[in-house]
Short mmCIF file of C-alpha atoms in Angstrom, two decimals:
data_model
loop_
_atom_site.label_atom_id
_atom_site.label_comp_id
_atom_site.label_asym_id
_atom_site.label_seq_id
_atom_site.Cartn_x
_atom_site.Cartn_y
_atom_site.Cartn_z
CA MET A 838 119.59 62.15 110.93
CA THR A 839 120.74 59.74 107.86
CA THR A 840 118.36 59.73 105.17
CA GLU A 841 117.00 56.25 105.92
CA ALA A 842 116.07 57.24 109.43
CA LEU A 843 114.49 59.87 108.21
CA GLY A 844 112.45 58.05 105.56
CA ALA A 845 111.65 55.87 108.15
CA ALA A 846 110.45 58.61 110.53
CA VAL A 847 107.99 60.09 107.58
CA GLU A 848 106.37 56.87 107.25
CA GLU A 849 106.13 55.92 110.93
CA LEU A 850 104.28 59.57 110.91
CA LEU A 851 101.80 59.02 108.35
CA ARG A 852 101.25 55.34 109.42
CA PRO A 853 98.27 55.97 111.80
CA VAL A 854 96.55 58.34 109.28
CA ILE A 855 93.59 57.33 107.48
CA GLY A 856 92.76 58.04 103.96
CA THR A 857 96.81 59.60 102.92
CA ALA A 858 97.14 57.18 99.95
CA LEU A 859 97.86 59.54 96.77
CA SER A 860 95.23 58.84 93.53
CA GLY A 861 98.36 59.27 91.02
CA GLY A 862 101.35 57.39 90.31
CA ALA A 863 101.30 53.14 89.36
CA GLY A 864 99.48 52.51 92.58
CA GLY A 865 96.80 55.33 92.35
CA ALA A 866 94.28 53.47 90.34
CA ALA A 867 94.43 50.63 92.90
CA ALA A 868 93.97 53.08 95.80
CA LEU A 869 91.01 54.57 94.06
CA GLU A 870 88.94 51.59 93.13
CA PRO A 871 87.50 50.77 96.69
CA LEU A 872 86.96 54.03 97.52
CA VAL A 873 85.37 54.90 94.18
CA ARG A 874 83.09 51.75 94.92
CA GLU A 875 81.90 53.38 98.10
CA VAL A 876 81.02 56.38 96.43
CA LEU A 877 79.23 54.99 94.08
CA GLY A 878 77.07 53.08 96.61
CA ALA A 879 76.39 56.04 98.66
CA LEU A 880 75.30 57.73 95.40
CA ALA A 881 72.90 55.39 95.26
CA GLU A 882 71.76 55.14 98.75
CA GLY A 883 71.58 58.91 98.98
CA ALA A 884 69.37 59.30 95.62
CA ALA A 885 66.91 56.42 97.07
CA ARG A 886 66.81 58.41 100.37
CA ARG A 887 65.80 60.99 98.29
CA GLY A 888 63.47 59.22 96.45
CA GLY A 889 62.55 62.38 93.88
CA PRO A 890 63.91 65.28 92.27
CA VAL A 891 65.08 67.19 95.81
CA ALA A 892 64.77 66.38 99.56
CA ALA A 893 61.57 66.66 101.06
CA ALA A 894 62.43 69.07 103.77
CA SER A 895 62.33 73.13 104.43
CA PRO A 896 65.37 75.18 104.25
CA ALA A 897 65.86 75.06 108.14
CA ASP A 898 65.34 71.11 108.75
CA LEU A 899 68.01 70.05 105.53
CA ALA A 900 70.30 72.56 107.24
CA GLY A 901 70.27 71.25 110.29
CA GLY A 902 70.52 67.78 109.22
CA VAL A 903 73.71 68.36 107.46
CA ALA A 904 75.05 70.07 110.07
CA ASP A 905 74.97 66.95 112.36
CA THR A 906 75.90 64.50 109.71
CA PHE A 907 79.05 66.60 108.69
CA GLY A 908 80.01 66.70 112.88
CA ALA A 909 79.48 63.08 113.12
CA ALA A 910 80.87 62.05 110.34
CA ARG A 911 84.38 61.17 111.15
CA GLY A 912 87.41 58.43 109.87
CA THR A 913 86.95 55.96 107.25
CA GLU A 914 82.85 56.43 107.51
CA ALA A 915 83.73 59.90 106.19
CA LEU A 916 83.53 59.26 102.57
CA GLY A 917 80.57 57.24 102.61
CA ARG A 918 78.37 59.07 104.90
CA LEU A 919 79.10 62.57 103.28
CA THR A 920 78.48 61.16 99.81
CA GLU A 921 75.11 60.15 100.82
CA LEU A 922 74.16 63.05 102.42
CA LEU A 923 75.22 64.80 99.46
CA ALA A 924 73.20 62.72 97.24
CA HIS A 925 70.21 62.90 99.47
CA GLY A 926 70.49 66.61 99.95
CA SER A 927 71.03 67.73 96.17
CA ALA A 928 68.80 68.51 93.29
CA ASP A 929 69.13 66.00 90.66
CA PRO A 930 68.97 67.19 87.02
CA ALA A 931 68.28 63.58 85.80
CA ASP A 932 65.06 63.60 87.63
CA PRO A 933 62.27 64.46 85.18
CA ALA A 934 60.67 66.84 87.58
CA CYS A 935 63.98 68.64 88.19
CA ALA A 936 63.49 71.49 85.33
CA ALA A 937 64.29 75.09 86.54
CA HIS A 938 67.78 75.73 85.31
CA LEU A 939 70.37 75.25 83.17
CA HIS A 940 71.65 72.83 85.32
CA CYS A 941 71.99 69.59 83.12
CA PRO A 942 72.52 66.07 84.02
CA PRO A 943 75.85 65.26 82.92
CA LEU A 944 76.94 62.53 80.54
CA ALA A 945 78.53 59.10 82.55
CA VAL A 946 81.17 59.27 80.23
CA ALA A 947 82.08 62.94 80.77
CA VAL A 948 81.85 62.52 84.84
CA ALA A 949 84.00 58.88 84.10
CA ALA A 950 86.72 61.39 82.06
CA ASP A 951 86.52 64.12 84.98
CA LEU A 952 87.27 61.62 87.57
CA ALA A 953 90.74 60.96 85.61
CA VAL A 954 91.05 64.57 85.29
CA SER A 955 90.89 65.00 89.26
CA ALA A 956 92.99 61.91 89.92
CA LEU A 957 96.01 63.25 87.39
CA ASN A 958 95.34 66.76 88.66
CA PRO A 959 97.28 68.69 85.71
CA SER A 960 97.64 72.30 85.64
CA GLN A 961 97.21 74.01 82.49
CA ASP A 962 99.36 77.05 83.56
CA SER A 963 102.46 75.58 82.17
CA TRP A 964 103.42 73.09 79.90
CA ASP A 965 105.29 70.49 82.56
CA GLN A 966 102.10 70.26 84.63
CA ALA A 967 99.88 69.11 81.75
CA PRO A 968 101.97 68.12 78.66
CA ALA A 969 99.28 65.98 77.06
CA ALA A 970 95.94 68.46 78.51
CA THR A 971 98.01 71.28 76.85
CA VAL A 972 98.08 69.90 73.31
CA LEU A 973 94.85 68.13 73.94
CA GLU A 974 92.88 71.95 74.74
CA THR A 975 94.47 73.10 71.87
CA LEU A 976 93.31 70.74 69.69
CA LEU A 977 89.81 70.95 71.27
CA LEU A 978 89.55 74.60 70.88
CA GLU A 979 90.55 74.29 66.98
CA GLU A 980 87.43 72.15 66.73
CA MET A 981 85.34 74.53 68.64
CA ALA A 982 86.41 77.62 66.34
CA GLY A 983 85.36 75.62 63.51
CA LEU A 984 82.24 74.80 65.03
CA VAL A 985 81.22 78.34 65.67
CA GLY A 986 82.48 78.87 61.91
CA TYR A 987 86.03 80.53 62.67
CA ASP A 988 88.95 80.06 60.49
CA PRO A 989 91.05 77.65 63.36
CA ALA A 990 94.39 78.73 62.41
CA GLU A 991 93.06 82.62 62.98
CA ALA A 992 91.36 82.32 65.80
CA ALA A 993 91.91 81.34 69.80
CA GLY A 994 90.89 80.67 73.11
CA VAL A 995 90.86 79.12 76.37
CA LEU A 996 88.62 76.79 78.48
CA THR A 997 86.89 78.93 80.99
CA SER A 998 84.72 78.25 84.59
CA GLY A 999 81.48 79.53 82.35
CA GLY A 1000 79.50 82.30 80.93
CA THR A 1001 80.33 84.90 83.45
CA GLU A 1002 84.20 84.09 83.01
CA SER A 1003 84.21 84.07 79.12
CA ASN A 1004 81.88 87.38 79.32
CA LEU A 1005 84.40 89.14 81.22
CA MET A 1006 86.97 88.46 79.17
CA GLY A 1007 85.26 89.12 75.93
CA LEU A 1008 84.45 92.72 77.40
CA MET A 1009 87.84 92.86 78.56
CA LEU A 1010 89.63 92.50 75.45
CA ALA A 1011 86.66 94.83 73.76
CA ARG A 1012 87.92 97.64 76.21
CA ASP A 1013 91.46 97.34 75.65
CA ARG A 1014 91.23 97.72 71.83
CA VAL A 1015 88.47 99.72 71.19
CA LEU A 1016 89.28 102.33 73.66
CA GLY A 1017 93.02 101.59 73.25
CA ALA A 1018 92.45 102.74 69.67
CA ALA A 1019 90.19 105.51 70.18
CA THR A 1020 92.65 106.77 73.16
CA GLY A 1021 96.07 106.02 71.99
CA ARG A 1022 96.81 104.16 75.60
CA GLN A 1023 97.52 100.55 75.96
CA ILE A 1024 94.36 100.27 78.61
CA GLU A 1025 95.76 97.48 80.09
CA LEU A 1026 98.67 99.27 81.45
CA THR A 1027 97.76 102.69 82.55
CA GLY A 1028 94.00 101.88 82.93
CA VAL A 1029 90.79 103.36 81.79
CA PRO A 1030 91.02 107.52 81.42
CA ARG A 1031 89.21 109.46 83.09
CA ALA A 1032 86.15 111.17 80.92
CA GLY A 1033 87.77 114.70 79.72
CA ALA A 1034 90.87 113.77 81.01
CA GLY A 1035 93.98 114.08 78.50
CA GLY A 1036 93.72 111.36 75.32
CA SER A 1037 89.78 111.97 75.04
CA LEU A 1038 87.45 109.60 73.50
CA GLY A 1039 87.40 110.31 69.97
CA SER A 1040 87.41 114.36 69.17
CA ALA A 1041 84.45 114.85 71.98
CA ALA A 1042 86.03 115.90 75.40
CA GLY A 1043 83.95 113.81 78.07
CA ALA A 1044 83.32 111.08 76.28
CA ARG A 1045 81.97 107.83 78.10
CA PRO A 1046 82.62 104.13 76.66
CA ARG A 1047 79.55 102.65 76.70
CA ILE A 1048 78.17 98.93 76.48
CA LEU A 1049 74.89 98.27 74.54
CA ALA A 1050 73.10 94.85 75.63
CA SER A 1051 69.64 93.67 75.40
CA ALA A 1052 67.35 93.98 78.42
CA ALA A 1053 67.19 90.52 78.72
CA ALA A 1054 71.02 89.97 78.64
CA HIS A 1055 72.88 88.00 81.52
CA PHE A 1056 73.64 89.82 84.72
CA SER A 1057 77.31 89.33 84.26
CA VAL A 1058 77.49 92.08 81.35
CA GLN A 1059 76.95 94.33 84.20
CA ARG A 1060 79.22 92.74 86.47
CA ALA A 1061 81.96 93.06 83.86
CA ALA A 1062 81.48 96.28 83.22
CA ALA A 1063 82.14 97.06 87.21
CA LEU A 1064 85.33 95.12 86.93
CA LEU A 1065 86.79 96.91 84.15
CA GLY A 1066 86.38 100.06 85.69
CA LEU A 1067 83.62 101.16 83.46
CA GLY A 1068 80.71 101.05 85.70
CA GLU A 1069 77.74 99.23 85.61
CA ASP A 1070 75.84 102.43 84.05
CA ALA A 1071 78.12 102.30 81.14
CA VAL A 1072 75.87 99.44 80.24
CA ILE A 1073 73.03 100.56 78.13
CA PRO A 1074 69.78 98.32 77.83
CA VAL A 1075 68.04 97.59 74.46
CA ALA A 1076 64.71 97.11 74.40
CA VAL A 1077 63.13 93.83 73.21
CA ASP A 1078 60.31 92.14 71.54
CA SER A 1079 57.58 89.83 72.99
CA GLN A 1080 59.96 87.10 72.64
CA LEU A 1081 62.88 88.61 74.33
CA ARG A 1082 64.93 89.28 71.34
CA MET A 1083 66.99 92.51 70.98
CA LYS A 1084 65.37 94.71 68.66
CA THR A 1085 67.57 96.00 65.88
CA GLY A 1086 65.92 99.42 65.39
CA ALA A 1087 66.43 100.08 69.03
CA LEU A 1088 69.90 98.91 68.78
CA THR A 1089 70.47 101.13 65.54
CA ALA A 1090 68.83 104.35 67.74
CA ALA A 1091 71.25 103.49 71.00
CA LEU A 1092 74.05 103.54 68.73
CA GLU A 1093 72.87 106.84 67.28
CA ARG A 1094 72.57 108.48 70.56
CA CYS A 1095 75.83 107.30 71.51
CA ALA A 1096 77.27 109.20 68.66
CA GLU A 1097 75.28 112.27 69.11
CA ARG A 1098 76.42 112.46 73.10
CA GLY A 1099 80.01 111.55 71.71
CA GLN A 1100 80.06 108.45 73.51
CA LEU A 1101 82.57 105.12 72.53
CA PRO A 1102 80.33 102.26 71.96
CA VAL A 1103 83.14 99.76 73.06
CA ALA A 1104 80.80 97.09 72.60
CA ILE A 1105 77.75 95.38 71.49
CA VAL A 1106 76.92 92.13 73.58
CA ALA A 1107 74.25 89.80 71.33
CA THR A 1108 72.78 86.95 73.73
CA ALA A 1109 72.39 83.88 71.66
CA GLY A 1110 69.85 81.93 74.50
CA THR A 1111 68.77 83.81 77.25
CA THR A 1112 68.54 82.73 80.23
CA ASP A 1113 64.40 82.97 80.69
CA THR A 1114 63.16 81.89 77.02
CA GLY A 1115 66.45 80.87 74.79
CA ALA A 1116 65.69 83.91 72.91
CA ILE A 1117 68.75 84.55 70.27
CA ASP A 1118 69.10 88.45 69.42
CA PRO A 1119 69.45 88.88 65.61
CA LEU A 1120 73.36 87.87 65.17
CA ARG A 1121 73.91 89.05 61.63
CA GLU A 1122 72.20 92.72 61.91
CA CYS A 1123 74.24 93.13 65.10
CA ALA A 1124 77.10 92.31 63.60
CA GLU A 1125 76.70 94.84 61.03
CA LEU A 1126 75.72 97.28 63.42
CA ALA A 1127 78.99 96.88 65.25
CA ALA A 1128 81.18 97.10 62.22
CA ARG A 1129 79.33 100.35 61.27
CA TYR A 1130 80.26 101.71 64.33
CA GLY A 1131 83.47 100.56 65.33
CA ALA A 1132 82.37 98.30 68.11
CA TRP A 1133 83.34 94.74 69.18
CA LEU A 1134 80.91 91.97 68.91
CA HIS A 1135 80.46 89.95 71.79
CA VAL A 1136 78.04 87.10 71.54
CA ASP A 1137 76.98 85.34 74.90
CA ALA A 1138 76.04 81.39 73.48
CA ALA A 1139 76.62 80.05 76.77
CA TYR A 1140 73.23 78.48 76.51
CA GLY A 1141 72.22 78.67 72.44
CA GLY A 1142 75.83 77.73 71.40
CA GLY A 1143 74.48 74.09 71.86
CA ALA A 1144 72.29 74.63 68.95
CA LEU A 1145 75.65 74.39 66.79
CA LEU A 1146 75.48 70.88 67.73
CA SER A 1147 71.95 70.33 65.90
CA ASP A 1148 71.42 70.40 62.30
CA ARG A 1149 68.09 71.62 62.79
CA LEU A 1150 68.65 74.58 65.08
CA ALA A 1151 72.29 75.56 63.81
CA PRO A 1152 70.84 77.97 61.50
CA LEU A 1153 69.54 79.79 64.19
CA LEU A 1154 72.78 81.19 65.39
CA ASP A 1155 73.68 82.55 61.68
CA GLY A 1156 75.81 85.61 61.63
CA ILE A 1157 77.84 83.99 64.90
CA GLU A 1158 81.02 83.63 62.80
CA LEU A 1159 81.05 87.40 62.42
CA ALA A 1160 81.37 88.04 66.16
CA ASP A 1161 84.90 89.34 67.19
CA SER A 1162 84.29 86.87 70.46
CA VAL A 1163 82.16 84.06 71.89
CA SER A 1164 81.10 82.49 74.79
CA LEU A 1165 79.74 78.80 74.85
CA ASP A 1166 79.16 76.53 77.92
CA TRP A 1167 78.96 72.72 77.54
CA HIS A 1168 77.72 72.43 80.87
CA LYS A 1169 74.34 73.51 79.53
CA LEU A 1170 73.38 72.21 76.68
CA GLY A 1171 76.58 69.85 76.86
CA TRP A 1172 75.68 67.62 79.44
CA GLN A 1173 79.24 68.06 80.87
CA PRO A 1174 79.97 68.36 84.61
CA ALA A 1175 80.93 72.19 85.41
CA ALA A 1176 83.01 73.32 84.60
CA ALA A 1177 83.04 73.42 81.19
CA GLY A 1178 82.88 77.20 79.42
CA ILE A 1179 84.91 77.97 76.43
CA PHE A 1180 85.96 81.70 75.28
CA LEU A 1181 86.90 82.17 71.62
CA VAL A 1182 88.18 85.08 69.30
CA ARG A 1183 88.17 85.41 65.98
CA LYS A 1184 91.66 87.04 65.52
CA SER A 1185 94.61 85.39 67.87
CA GLU A 1186 96.26 89.04 67.72
CA THR A 1187 92.82 90.56 69.46
CA TYR A 1188 94.21 88.15 72.59
CA ALA A 1189 97.35 90.43 72.80
CA SER A 1190 96.60 92.17 75.77
CA LEU A 1191 96.24 89.16 78.04
CA ALA A 1192 99.78 87.78 77.37
CA ARG A 1193 101.95 87.24 80.40
CA ARG A 1194 105.33 86.15 80.93
CA ALA A 1195 106.15 84.43 84.28
CA VAL A 1196 109.76 83.24 84.52
CA TYR A 1197 108.88 80.20 86.72
CA LEU A 1198 106.22 79.11 84.26
CA ASN A 1199 106.49 80.02 80.84
CA PRO A 1200 109.92 81.39 80.31
CA ALA A 1201 110.87 83.02 76.87
CA ASP A 1202 113.37 80.11 75.84
CA ASP A 1203 111.50 77.14 76.86
CA GLU A 1204 108.25 78.47 74.25
CA GLU A 1205 111.22 79.11 71.88
CA ALA A 1206 112.62 75.35 72.30
CA GLY A 1207 108.86 74.22 71.58
CA TYR A 1208 107.29 73.77 74.90
CA PRO A 1209 103.70 75.83 74.39
CA SER A 1210 102.21 77.89 77.10
CA LEU A 1211 98.78 78.48 77.51
CA LEU A 1212 99.47 80.93 80.47
CA GLY A 1213 98.56 84.12 78.33
CA LEU A 1214 95.19 82.87 77.41
CA SER A 1215 93.25 82.91 80.55
CA LEU A 1216 92.32 84.89 83.48
CA ARG A 1217 93.28 82.28 85.97
CA THR A 1218 96.58 80.57 86.84
CA THR A 1219 96.04 77.30 88.15
CA ARG A 1220 93.38 75.67 85.76
CA ARG A 1221 91.81 72.18 85.48
CA ALA A 1222 92.00 70.54 82.39
CA ASP A 1223 88.62 70.94 81.96
CA ALA A 1224 88.85 70.13 78.14
CA PHE A 1225 89.51 66.84 78.46
CA LYS A 1226 85.96 65.51 79.08
CA ILE A 1227 84.94 67.29 76.39
CA ALA A 1228 87.20 65.92 73.87
CA VAL A 1229 86.40 62.23 75.55
CA THR A 1230 82.38 63.62 75.09
CA LEU A 1231 83.19 64.55 71.39
CA ARG A 1232 84.95 61.16 70.41
CA THR A 1233 82.53 59.23 72.18
CA LEU A 1234 79.31 60.50 70.85
CA GLY A 1235 81.09 62.59 67.90
CA ARG A 1236 78.80 66.09 66.95
CA GLU A 1237 75.84 63.87 65.77
CA GLY A 1238 75.50 62.22 68.83
CA LEU A 1239 75.09 65.20 70.73
CA GLY A 1240 73.20 66.89 67.83
CA ARG A 1241 70.55 63.96 68.67
CA LEU A 1242 70.67 64.99 72.60
CA VAL A 1243 69.95 68.44 71.83
CA ASP A 1244 67.00 67.73 69.39
CA ALA A 1245 65.46 65.87 71.66
CA CYS A 1246 65.21 68.31 74.49
CA HIS A 1247 64.06 71.02 71.96
CA GLU A 1248 61.21 68.60 70.83
CA LEU A 1249 60.42 67.71 74.14
CA ALA A 1250 60.12 71.54 75.07
CA VAL A 1251 57.73 72.04 72.48
CA ALA A 1252 55.66 69.18 73.41
CA GLY A 1253 55.58 70.76 76.89
CA ALA A 1254 54.61 74.36 75.51
CA ARG A 1255 51.97 73.05 73.77
CA ALA A 1256 50.58 71.14 76.79
CA VAL A 1257 50.51 74.48 79.10
CA ALA A 1258 48.93 76.04 76.19
CA ALA A 1259 46.02 73.49 76.03
CA HIS A 1260 45.64 73.38 79.83
CA PRO A 1261 42.53 75.77 81.38
CA ARG A 1262 44.53 76.81 84.35
CA LEU A 1263 48.26 77.38 83.09
CA GLU A 1264 49.11 80.36 80.62
CA LEU A 1265 52.20 80.11 78.25
CA HIS A 1266 54.44 82.92 77.52
CA GLY A 1267 53.95 84.48 74.00
CA GLN A 1268 51.42 81.70 73.22
CA ALA A 1269 49.53 84.82 71.07
CA GLY A 1270 53.03 85.08 69.12
CA ALA A 1271 56.26 82.69 67.54
CA GLY A 1272 54.73 80.17 69.89
CA GLU A 1273 57.29 77.05 70.13
CA PRO A 1274 60.31 77.40 72.27
CA VAL A 1275 63.62 78.30 70.36
CA LEU A 1276 65.72 76.25 72.00
CA THR A 1277 64.20 73.68 75.40
CA ALA A 1278 63.05 76.51 77.97
CA PHE A 1279 59.74 78.50 78.12
CA LEU A 1280 57.84 80.36 80.66
CA PHE A 1281 54.50 80.23 81.79
CA ARG A 1282 52.37 80.84 85.25
CA TYR A 1283 49.45 79.00 86.69
CA VAL A 1284 46.29 81.00 86.49
CA PRO A 1285 44.18 81.69 89.57
CA GLY A 1286 40.59 80.52 89.57
CA ALA A 1287 39.23 83.77 91.26
CA ALA A 1288 39.51 87.32 89.29
CA ASP A 1289 42.78 88.63 89.15
CA ALA A 1290 42.83 91.97 87.47
CA ASP A 1291 46.23 93.64 88.61
CA GLY A 1292 47.92 90.03 88.25
CA VAL A 1293 48.81 90.75 92.34
CA ARG A 1294 47.31 87.23 93.31
CA ALA A 1295 48.69 85.70 90.60
CA ASP A 1296 52.17 86.39 91.12
CA GLU A 1297 52.04 85.59 94.65
CA VAL A 1298 50.15 82.29 93.95
CA ASN A 1299 52.91 81.28 91.43
CA ALA A 1300 55.88 82.08 93.69
CA ALA A 1301 54.24 80.31 96.73
CA LEU A 1302 53.49 77.10 94.48
CA ARG A 1303 57.04 76.63 93.77
CA ARG A 1304 58.45 76.81 96.84
CA ARG A 1305 55.28 74.13 97.97
CA LEU A 1306 56.94 71.76 95.64
CA LEU A 1307 60.16 72.30 96.84
CA ARG A 1308 59.25 71.76 100.24
CA GLU A 1309 57.37 68.81 99.31
CA GLY A 1310 60.00 67.42 96.95
CA GLY A 1311 57.74 66.95 94.35
CA ALA A 1312 59.07 69.23 91.89
CA VAL A 1313 62.03 71.74 90.98
CA VAL A 1314 60.47 74.52 88.63
CA GLY A 1315 61.75 77.96 87.86
CA ARG A 1316 60.58 81.09 88.74
CA THR A 1317 61.61 84.59 87.18
CA GLU A 1318 60.05 87.96 85.92
CA LEU A 1319 59.22 89.06 82.67
CA PRO A 1320 60.80 92.83 82.09
CA GLY A 1321 58.81 95.62 83.00
CA GLU A 1322 57.47 97.27 86.22
CA GLY A 1323 54.02 96.47 88.61
CA PRO A 1324 52.50 93.31 89.08
CA GLY A 1325 51.61 90.63 86.86
CA ARG A 1326 54.90 89.61 85.69
CA VAL A 1327 56.15 86.32 87.81
CA ARG A 1328 56.51 83.27 85.67
CA LEU A 1329 57.08 80.00 85.97
CA LYS A 1330 59.89 78.36 83.76
CA LEU A 1331 61.03 74.71 82.81
CA THR A 1332 64.53 74.49 81.33
CA LEU A 1333 64.22 70.92 79.46
CA LEU A 1334 67.91 69.16 79.64
CA ASN A 1335 67.56 65.60 80.02
CA PRO A 1336 67.03 64.16 76.85
CA HIS A 1337 65.91 61.02 78.42
CA THR A 1338 62.47 62.59 80.00
CA THR A 1339 59.56 61.47 77.93
CA VAL A 1340 56.33 63.78 77.39
CA VAL A 1341 54.22 61.97 79.88
CA GLU A 1342 56.30 62.99 82.53
CA VAL A 1343 56.88 66.54 81.72
CA GLU A 1344 52.79 66.55 81.41
CA ARG A 1345 53.08 64.78 85.10
CA LEU A 1346 55.22 67.68 86.28
CA LEU A 1347 52.64 70.49 85.18
CA ALA A 1348 49.95 68.55 86.92
CA ALA A 1349 51.89 68.74 89.90
CA VAL A 1350 52.34 72.55 89.18
CA VAL A 1351 48.59 72.73 88.74
CA ALA A 1352 47.65 70.71 91.70
CA ALA A 1353 50.13 72.85 94.03
CA GLY A 1354 48.34 76.00 92.74
CA VAL A 1355 45.05 74.65 93.49
CA ALA A 1356 46.55 73.95 97.30
CA GLU A 1357 47.86 77.62 97.50
CA GLU A 1358 44.63 78.82 96.38
CA GLY A 1359 42.92 76.76 99.10
CA ALA A 1360 45.58 77.76 101.81
#
């Protein structure tokens, strides 16, 4: 078969197949335009049909509707029908009554930028797949390093899928550097030595590596310890105060116990913005203790890193510049579509154990000829150009513009917490202490009218009222539990990440919580 005949055969094969147009090339934009218009229309229709923060339906009813539409959607109508289905059946973080999680409503400009990335589909694992995106990510990370307080010329980093991946990377480098120095081994090659085996940790046989993190730290710390071969029980939980901040005295005592037992403190994980309350650990004191005991300091600022955008709130993160590594998530307090995680190290040489050479991606002679590679900076190979949407947003709004959004959400949380404290049927967590929210989240609970000495009834009612609000489509409110044991620890949570929400709308949301609580008591 001739080349011309083969080409004609391929063209004929694709002719009856719907949806085979590509999004790239000179004709890509034209192919996308009608499809994007269809998506926008379906998004609007789905949102209108939803009519609130979440569809009014039980999980079983929603699942049945999804299955029916998925089974019926075919051909040219599939895009519109399934997009409308997704919009109708999604929790909408742009709705003022959707305030449960660190789930932000993304900025339209960031979503538009993300569309460009999806259309072009660059992959960051080699320069020849993403020439411009490789340079843009490098430039963005230099700006992020400066924002944290690092010297951009000495720092290094990478875009990640979020805090879980970033925390894993920080603890991996901590393991390789600190445990490697203690054992004289290249841990990433030889693996974690058994306690008491040759090359024992420090001078004490049977020593074990330890990671110290607050009792309110993210669960990904334990997950990372398991993945790194250290075991979840290598993580020592450090006591927190009433505001869920790690106690410096408790951290000091835990480090002293490690020394007494011949254990090696590989890392201290300080949290800058806990998931439940936005609490920020004493970063400067953590850095001083890490230096004293030879531990790596990793700061999980996936949430609280957004405070660096605000002149007013940035001082809360004093000492973050002393950390060996930092996690940031701009899909939380940065209004980016997920994923928009960033991992940074203060000294680029500490990245050494991640370096990788793949001859089909980053051959040495290419790099010597001036073609840079980001492959050795990430745990992933194929990787989206997630830096682009952040870069566009920063250039559009600037740090000042984003900082105003941060300040607006903080002020909204302060007003919401005050409204809770003033309501006779609501109880604000910590209202007898520091009071105001640190960032944009706070905990509270509905107080049942009947006597409830042990808190069992309050736990049941608060858990049930949240489900009632979901089932009725009225609100999406968070639920968590305070540290400790026994009843009386269930709390509701508002995480306010929509800077356009008003105080009146927050008060309306709280009134819906109270109404649902009253209804549950009656039930």
